[in-house]
PDB file of C-alpha atoms and ligand atoms in Angstrom:
ATOM      1  CA  UNK A  24     -29.018 -12.168  11.767  1.00 43.00           C
ATOM      2  CA  UNK A  25     -27.640 -15.413  13.136  1.00 44.00           C
ATOM      3  CA  UNK A  26     -30.329 -17.329  14.981  1.00 45.00           C
ATOM      4  CA  UNK A  27     -30.134 -17.447  18.752  1.00 44.00           C
ATOM      5  CA  UNK A  28     -29.965 -21.212  18.770  1.00 45.00           C
ATOM      6  CA  UNK A  29     -26.379 -22.347  18.889  1.00 46.00           C
ATOM      7  CA  UNK A  30     -26.929 -25.896  20.004  1.00 44.00           C
ATOM      8  CA  UNK A  31     -24.060 -27.300  17.982  1.00 46.00           C
ATOM      9  CA  UNK A  32     -21.622 -24.551  18.879  1.00 49.00           C
ATOM     10  CA  UNK A  33     -18.637 -25.695  20.913  1.00 56.00           C
ATOM     11  CA  UNK A  34     -17.796 -23.724  24.053  1.00 59.00           C
ATOM     12  CA  UNK A  35     -15.062 -21.288  23.203  1.00 69.00           C
ATOM     13  CA  UNK A  36     -11.602 -22.343  24.356  1.00 77.00           C
ATOM     14  CA  UNK A  37      -9.215 -20.205  26.377  1.00 76.00           C
ATOM     15  CA  UNK A  38      -6.964 -19.864  23.342  1.00 80.00           C
ATOM     16  CA  UNK A  39      -9.869 -18.637  21.216  1.00 86.00           C
ATOM     17  CA  UNK A  40     -10.579 -16.036  23.908  1.00 88.00           C
ATOM     18  CA  UNK A  41      -6.937 -14.976  23.638  1.00 88.00           C
ATOM     19  CA  UNK A  42      -7.212 -14.719  19.843  1.00 92.00           C
ATOM     20  CA  UNK A  43     -10.323 -12.543  20.249  1.00 93.00           C
ATOM     21  CA  UNK A  44      -8.397 -10.338  22.663  1.00 94.00           C
ATOM     22  CA  UNK A  45      -5.531  -9.946  20.211  1.00 93.00           C
ATOM     23  CA  UNK A  46      -7.892  -9.054  17.360  1.00 96.00           C
ATOM     24  CA  UNK A  47      -9.742  -6.534  19.508  1.00 96.00           C
ATOM     25  CA  UNK A  48      -6.557  -4.881  20.769  1.00 95.00           C
ATOM     26  CA  UNK A  49      -4.848  -4.838  17.382  1.00 94.00           C
ATOM     27  CA  UNK A  50      -7.686  -4.076  14.965  1.00 96.00           C
ATOM     28  CA  UNK A  51     -10.581  -2.862  17.146  1.00 97.00           C
ATOM     29  CA  UNK A  52     -14.007  -3.927  18.333  1.00 97.00           C
ATOM     30  CA  UNK A  53     -15.605  -4.108  14.853  1.00 97.00           C
ATOM     31  CA  UNK A  54     -12.896  -6.448  13.574  1.00 98.00           C
ATOM     32  CA  UNK A  55     -13.512  -8.672  16.563  1.00 97.00           C
ATOM     33  CA  UNK A  56     -17.222  -8.714  15.704  1.00 97.00           C
ATOM     34  CA  UNK A  57     -16.456  -9.690  12.087  1.00 97.00           C
ATOM     35  CA  UNK A  58     -14.151 -12.506  13.178  1.00 97.00           C
ATOM     36  CA  UNK A  59     -16.586 -13.692  15.838  1.00 95.00           C
ATOM     37  CA  UNK A  60     -19.409 -13.777  13.288  1.00 96.00           C
ATOM     38  CA  UNK A  61     -17.237 -15.719  10.850  1.00 96.00           C
ATOM     39  CA  UNK A  62     -16.512 -18.305  13.571  1.00 93.00           C
ATOM     40  CA  UNK A  63     -20.179 -18.520  14.502  1.00 93.00           C
ATOM     41  CA  UNK A  64     -21.198 -19.180  10.898  1.00 93.00           C
ATOM     42  CA  UNK A  65     -18.583 -21.922  10.876  1.00 90.00           C
ATOM     43  CA  UNK A  66     -18.248 -22.365   7.119  1.00 93.00           C
ATOM     44  CA  UNK A  67     -17.012 -20.480   4.059  1.00 95.00           C
ATOM     45  CA  UNK A  68     -19.007 -17.353   3.474  1.00 97.00           C
ATOM     46  CA  UNK A  69     -19.105 -14.426   1.030  1.00 96.00           C
ATOM     47  CA  UNK A  70     -18.475 -10.930   2.345  1.00 94.00           C
ATOM     48  CA  UNK A  71     -22.075  -9.827   1.637  1.00 95.00           C
ATOM     49  CA  UNK A  72     -23.452 -12.681   3.755  1.00 96.00           C
ATOM     50  CA  UNK A  73     -20.980 -11.978   6.507  1.00 97.00           C
ATOM     51  CA  UNK A  74     -21.883  -8.270   6.479  1.00 97.00           C
ATOM     52  CA  UNK A  75     -25.556  -9.167   6.786  1.00 96.00           C
ATOM     53  CA  UNK A  76     -24.945 -11.537   9.699  1.00 96.00           C
ATOM     54  CA  UNK A  77     -22.738  -9.019  11.500  1.00 96.00           C
ATOM     55  CA  UNK A  78     -25.074  -6.110  10.779  1.00 96.00           C
ATOM     56  CA  UNK A  79     -22.293  -4.089   9.140  1.00 97.00           C
ATOM     57  CA  UNK A  80     -21.720  -2.379   5.820  1.00 97.00           C
ATOM     58  CA  UNK A  81     -20.140  -4.700   3.252  1.00 96.00           C
ATOM     59  CA  UNK A  82     -17.325  -2.278   2.389  1.00 97.00           C
ATOM     60  CA  UNK A  83     -16.285  -2.148   6.040  1.00 97.00           C
ATOM     61  CA  UNK A  84     -16.429  -5.938   6.340  1.00 97.00           C
ATOM     62  CA  UNK A  85     -14.332  -6.274   3.194  1.00 96.00           C
ATOM     63  CA  UNK A  86     -11.714  -3.837   4.512  1.00 97.00           C
ATOM     64  CA  UNK A  87     -11.550  -5.734   7.809  1.00 98.00           C
ATOM     65  CA  UNK A  88     -11.306  -9.127   6.089  1.00 97.00           C
ATOM     66  CA  UNK A  89      -8.327  -7.968   4.009  1.00 97.00           C
ATOM     67  CA  UNK A  90      -6.617  -6.606   7.111  1.00 97.00           C
ATOM     68  CA  UNK A  91      -7.269  -9.830   9.052  1.00 97.00           C
ATOM     69  CA  UNK A  92      -6.067 -11.971   6.150  1.00 97.00           C
ATOM     70  CA  UNK A  93      -2.797  -9.997   5.925  1.00 96.00           C
ATOM     71  CA  UNK A  94      -2.124 -11.148   9.482  1.00 93.00           C
ATOM     72  CA  UNK A  95      -3.259 -14.731   8.928  1.00 94.00           C
ATOM     73  CA  UNK A  96      -6.439 -14.678  11.016  1.00 96.00           C
ATOM     74  CA  UNK A  97      -8.724 -15.385   8.063  1.00 96.00           C
ATOM     75  CA  UNK A  98      -8.232 -16.924   4.658  1.00 96.00           C
ATOM     76  CA  UNK A  99     -10.146 -16.804   1.410  1.00 96.00           C
ATOM     77  CA  UNK A 100     -10.813 -18.907  -1.664  1.00 96.00           C
ATOM     78  CA  UNK A 101     -11.348 -17.224  -5.002  1.00 94.00           C
ATOM     79  CA  UNK A 102     -13.823 -18.512  -7.581  1.00 93.00           C
ATOM     80  CA  UNK A 103     -14.593 -16.944 -10.972  1.00 94.00           C
ATOM     81  CA  UNK A 104     -18.270 -16.372 -11.605  1.00 90.00           C
ATOM     82  CA  UNK A 105     -18.971 -17.977 -14.987  1.00 91.00           C
ATOM     83  CA  UNK A 106     -21.695 -15.514 -15.902  1.00 92.00           C
ATOM     84  CA  UNK A 107     -20.172 -12.213 -14.875  1.00 92.00           C
ATOM     85  CA  UNK A 108     -16.492 -13.170 -15.133  1.00 92.00           C
ATOM     86  CA  UNK A 109     -15.853 -11.524 -11.766  1.00 91.00           C
ATOM     87  CA  UNK A 110     -14.108 -13.229  -8.908  1.00 92.00           C
ATOM     88  CA  UNK A 111     -16.128 -14.225  -5.874  1.00 92.00           C
ATOM     89  CA  UNK A 112     -14.349 -14.596  -2.557  1.00 94.00           C
ATOM     90  CA  UNK A 113     -15.293 -17.126   0.093  1.00 96.00           C
ATOM     91  CA  UNK A 114     -13.943 -16.344   3.540  1.00 97.00           C
ATOM     92  CA  UNK A 115     -13.314 -18.472   6.609  1.00 96.00           C
ATOM     93  CA  UNK A 116     -11.463 -18.241   9.900  1.00 94.00           C
ATOM     94  CA  UNK A 117      -7.931 -19.579   9.433  1.00 93.00           C
ATOM     95  CA  UNK A 118      -8.328 -21.944  12.370  1.00 88.00           C
ATOM     96  CA  UNK A 119      -5.289 -24.110  11.506  1.00 89.00           C
ATOM     97  CA  UNK A 120      -3.010 -21.090  11.732  1.00 91.00           C
ATOM     98  CA  UNK A 121      -4.466 -19.517  14.902  1.00 90.00           C
ATOM     99  CA  UNK A 122      -2.388 -21.580  17.391  1.00 89.00           C
ATOM    100  CA  UNK A 123       0.781 -20.374  15.649  1.00 91.00           C
ATOM    101  CA  UNK A 124      -0.321 -16.753  15.972  1.00 91.00           C
ATOM    102  CA  UNK A 125      -0.867 -17.303  19.663  1.00 89.00           C
ATOM    103  CA  UNK A 126       2.518 -18.960  20.159  1.00 92.00           C
ATOM    104  CA  UNK A 127       4.352 -16.196  18.336  1.00 91.00           C
ATOM    105  CA  UNK A 128       2.557 -13.544  20.440  1.00 90.00           C
ATOM    106  CA  UNK A 129       3.546 -15.353  23.611  1.00 92.00           C
ATOM    107  CA  UNK A 130       7.147 -15.581  22.410  1.00 95.00           C
ATOM    108  CA  UNK A 131       7.227 -11.830  21.781  1.00 95.00           C
ATOM    109  CA  UNK A 132       6.001 -11.152  25.318  1.00 95.00           C
ATOM    110  CA  UNK A 133       8.450 -13.730  26.691  1.00 97.00           C
ATOM    111  CA  UNK A 134      11.384 -12.029  24.957  1.00 97.00           C
ATOM    112  CA  UNK A 135      10.380  -8.643  26.347  1.00 97.00           C
ATOM    113  CA  UNK A 136      10.089 -10.061  29.863  1.00 97.00           C
ATOM    114  CA  UNK A 137      13.473 -11.760  29.545  1.00 98.00           C
ATOM    115  CA  UNK A 138      15.078  -8.497  28.420  1.00 97.00           C
ATOM    116  CA  UNK A 139      13.516  -6.714  31.370  1.00 97.00           C
ATOM    117  CA  UNK A 140      14.701  -9.450  33.734  1.00 97.00           C
ATOM    118  CA  UNK A 141      18.223  -9.259  32.344  1.00 97.00           C
ATOM    119  CA  UNK A 142      18.217  -5.502  32.862  1.00 96.00           C
ATOM    120  CA  UNK A 143      16.977  -5.867  36.451  1.00 96.00           C
ATOM    121  CA  UNK A 144      19.600  -8.519  37.190  1.00 97.00           C
ATOM    122  CA  UNK A 145      22.470  -6.591  35.576  1.00 97.00           C
ATOM    123  CA  UNK A 146      21.929  -2.969  36.569  1.00 96.00           C
ATOM    124  CA  UNK A 147      21.802  -3.374  40.312  1.00 95.00           C
ATOM    125  CA  UNK A 148      23.252  -0.103  41.644  1.00 95.00           C
ATOM    126  CA  UNK A 149      21.994   3.448  41.716  1.00 93.00           C
ATOM    127  CA  UNK A 150      23.133   6.714  43.257  1.00 91.00           C
ATOM    128  CA  UNK A 151      21.934   7.401  46.787  1.00 86.00           C
ATOM    129  CA  UNK A 152      21.811  11.113  46.072  1.00 88.00           C
ATOM    130  CA  UNK A 153      20.718  11.720  42.463  1.00 84.00           C
ATOM    131  CA  UNK A 154      18.650   8.551  42.166  1.00 60.00           C
ATOM    132  CA  UNK A 155      15.789  10.612  40.704  1.00 66.00           C
ATOM    133  CA  UNK A 156      17.855  10.533  37.514  1.00 64.00           C
ATOM    134  CA  UNK A 157      17.098   6.783  37.430  1.00 74.00           C
ATOM    135  CA  UNK A 158      20.538   5.989  36.086  1.00 87.00           C
ATOM    136  CA  UNK A 159      21.536   2.490  37.051  1.00 92.00           C
ATOM    137  CA  UNK A 160      24.904   0.791  37.088  1.00 95.00           C
ATOM    138  CA  UNK A 161      26.052  -2.772  36.657  1.00 97.00           C
ATOM    139  CA  UNK A 162      28.287  -4.339  39.299  1.00 96.00           C
ATOM    140  CA  UNK A 163      31.319  -3.839  37.041  1.00 96.00           C
ATOM    141  CA  UNK A 164      30.489  -0.157  36.410  1.00 95.00           C
ATOM    142  CA  UNK A 165      30.003   0.393  40.131  1.00 95.00           C
ATOM    143  CA  UNK A 166      33.286  -1.351  40.960  1.00 96.00           C
ATOM    144  CA  UNK A 167      35.242   0.661  38.370  1.00 95.00           C
ATOM    145  CA  UNK A 168      33.855   3.838  39.954  1.00 94.00           C
ATOM    146  CA  UNK A 169      34.755   2.610  43.451  1.00 96.00           C
ATOM    147  CA  UNK A 170      31.013   2.393  44.240  1.00 95.00           C
ATOM    148  CA  UNK A 171      30.681   6.165  43.884  1.00 95.00           C
ATOM    149  CA  UNK A 172      28.341   8.049  41.570  1.00 93.00           C
ATOM    150  CA  UNK A 173      30.308   9.308  38.524  1.00 91.00           C
ATOM    151  CA  UNK A 174      28.065  12.394  38.490  1.00 89.00           C
ATOM    152  CA  UNK A 175      27.993  13.598  42.106  1.00 91.00           C
ATOM    153  CA  UNK A 176      30.420  11.338  43.982  1.00 92.00           C
ATOM    154  CA  UNK A 177      27.817  10.055  46.447  1.00 92.00           C
ATOM    155  CA  UNK A 178      27.732   6.413  47.488  1.00 93.00           C
ATOM    156  CA  UNK A 179      26.153   3.926  45.055  1.00 93.00           C
ATOM    157  CA  UNK A 180      23.511   1.735  46.659  1.00 93.00           C
ATOM    158  CA  UNK A 181      22.064  -1.615  45.618  1.00 94.00           C
ATOM    159  CA  UNK A 182      18.739  -1.249  43.842  1.00 93.00           C
ATOM    160  CA  UNK A 183      15.871  -2.611  45.895  1.00 92.00           C
ATOM    161  CA  UNK A 184      14.402  -4.778  43.131  1.00 94.00           C
ATOM    162  CA  UNK A 185      14.271  -8.252  44.708  1.00 95.00           C
ATOM    163  CA  UNK A 186      10.465  -8.401  44.480  1.00 96.00           C
ATOM    164  CA  UNK A 187      10.491  -7.260  40.856  1.00 96.00           C
ATOM    165  CA  UNK A 188      13.163  -9.811  39.929  1.00 97.00           C
ATOM    166  CA  UNK A 189      11.296 -12.607  41.689  1.00 97.00           C
ATOM    167  CA  UNK A 190       7.990 -11.890  39.978  1.00 97.00           C
ATOM    168  CA  UNK A 191       9.693 -11.425  36.596  1.00 97.00           C
ATOM    169  CA  UNK A 192      11.410 -14.810  36.980  1.00 97.00           C
ATOM    170  CA  UNK A 193       8.102 -16.447  37.828  1.00 97.00           C
ATOM    171  CA  UNK A 194       6.374 -14.818  34.855  1.00 96.00           C
ATOM    172  CA  UNK A 195       9.159 -15.854  32.486  1.00 97.00           C
ATOM    173  CA  UNK A 196       9.057 -19.423  33.773  1.00 97.00           C
ATOM    174  CA  UNK A 197       5.266 -19.676  33.524  1.00 96.00           C
ATOM    175  CA  UNK A 198       5.209 -18.251  30.009  1.00 95.00           C
ATOM    176  CA  UNK A 199       8.081 -20.488  28.871  1.00 96.00           C
ATOM    177  CA  UNK A 200       6.209 -23.577  30.088  1.00 96.00           C
ATOM    178  CA  UNK A 201       3.052 -22.363  28.396  1.00 93.00           C
ATOM    179  CA  UNK A 202       4.850 -21.885  25.054  1.00 94.00           C
ATOM    180  CA  UNK A 203       6.429 -25.327  25.395  1.00 94.00           C
ATOM    181  CA  UNK A 204       3.048 -26.947  26.061  1.00 92.00           C
ATOM    182  CA  UNK A 205       1.471 -25.088  23.135  1.00 88.00           C
ATOM    183  CA  UNK A 206       4.215 -26.159  20.750  1.00 90.00           C
ATOM    184  CA  UNK A 207       4.019 -29.749  21.922  1.00 90.00           C
ATOM    185  CA  UNK A 208       0.272 -29.754  21.342  1.00 85.00           C
ATOM    186  CA  UNK A 209       0.636 -28.130  17.929  1.00 83.00           C
ATOM    187  CA  UNK A 210       3.468 -30.221  16.495  1.00 82.00           C
ATOM    188  CA  UNK A 211       2.542 -33.589  17.994  1.00 80.00           C
ATOM    189  CA  UNK A 212      -0.988 -33.360  16.706  1.00 64.00           C
ATOM    190  CA  UNK A 213      -1.958 -36.269  14.521  1.00 53.00           C
ATOM    191  CA  UNK A 214       1.343 -38.099  14.962  1.00 50.00           C
TER     192      UNK A 214
HETATM  193 ZN1   ZN B 324      24.830  10.835  42.037  1.00 81.90          ZN
END
């Protein structure tokens, strides 16, 4: 097992916490453990060593490493063993690529929020009578129908979504700024 002394280990950043969260939610707790152990070791390592450190079976670790590498979280270097002729793989966390993973995740969430916001801002009327149907109408739809429900003829009413719209706008704005800051940090690095 890895020794308890981690004197040289840097405190984990907020973005690394986010990466851990993504790995856990996407691939499960064991994958998170494998990735965490790889980070802790902090250098290239063979799957057998990693399995030993993580206290897991090597076949499981191998399966997880391939899955993680498909998604860019880890990377490997292949070396041919001169004696056996077999390839040996050395694994490490793909730390250079991790910020990009985070940015692309944030952008996905941002797009979903923006779609939701657009919906909330566009479909602003609903029927006062059959509103349980949850059908909503844009201003133009409502106007064409003389502000009456096309199904039952009752009056169409404005949707009471001001709070939702406000909080969605704030979320979108916060996330957009966060993505901008991340990209600035990533692409201005070393220049
Ligand atoms: Zn109706």
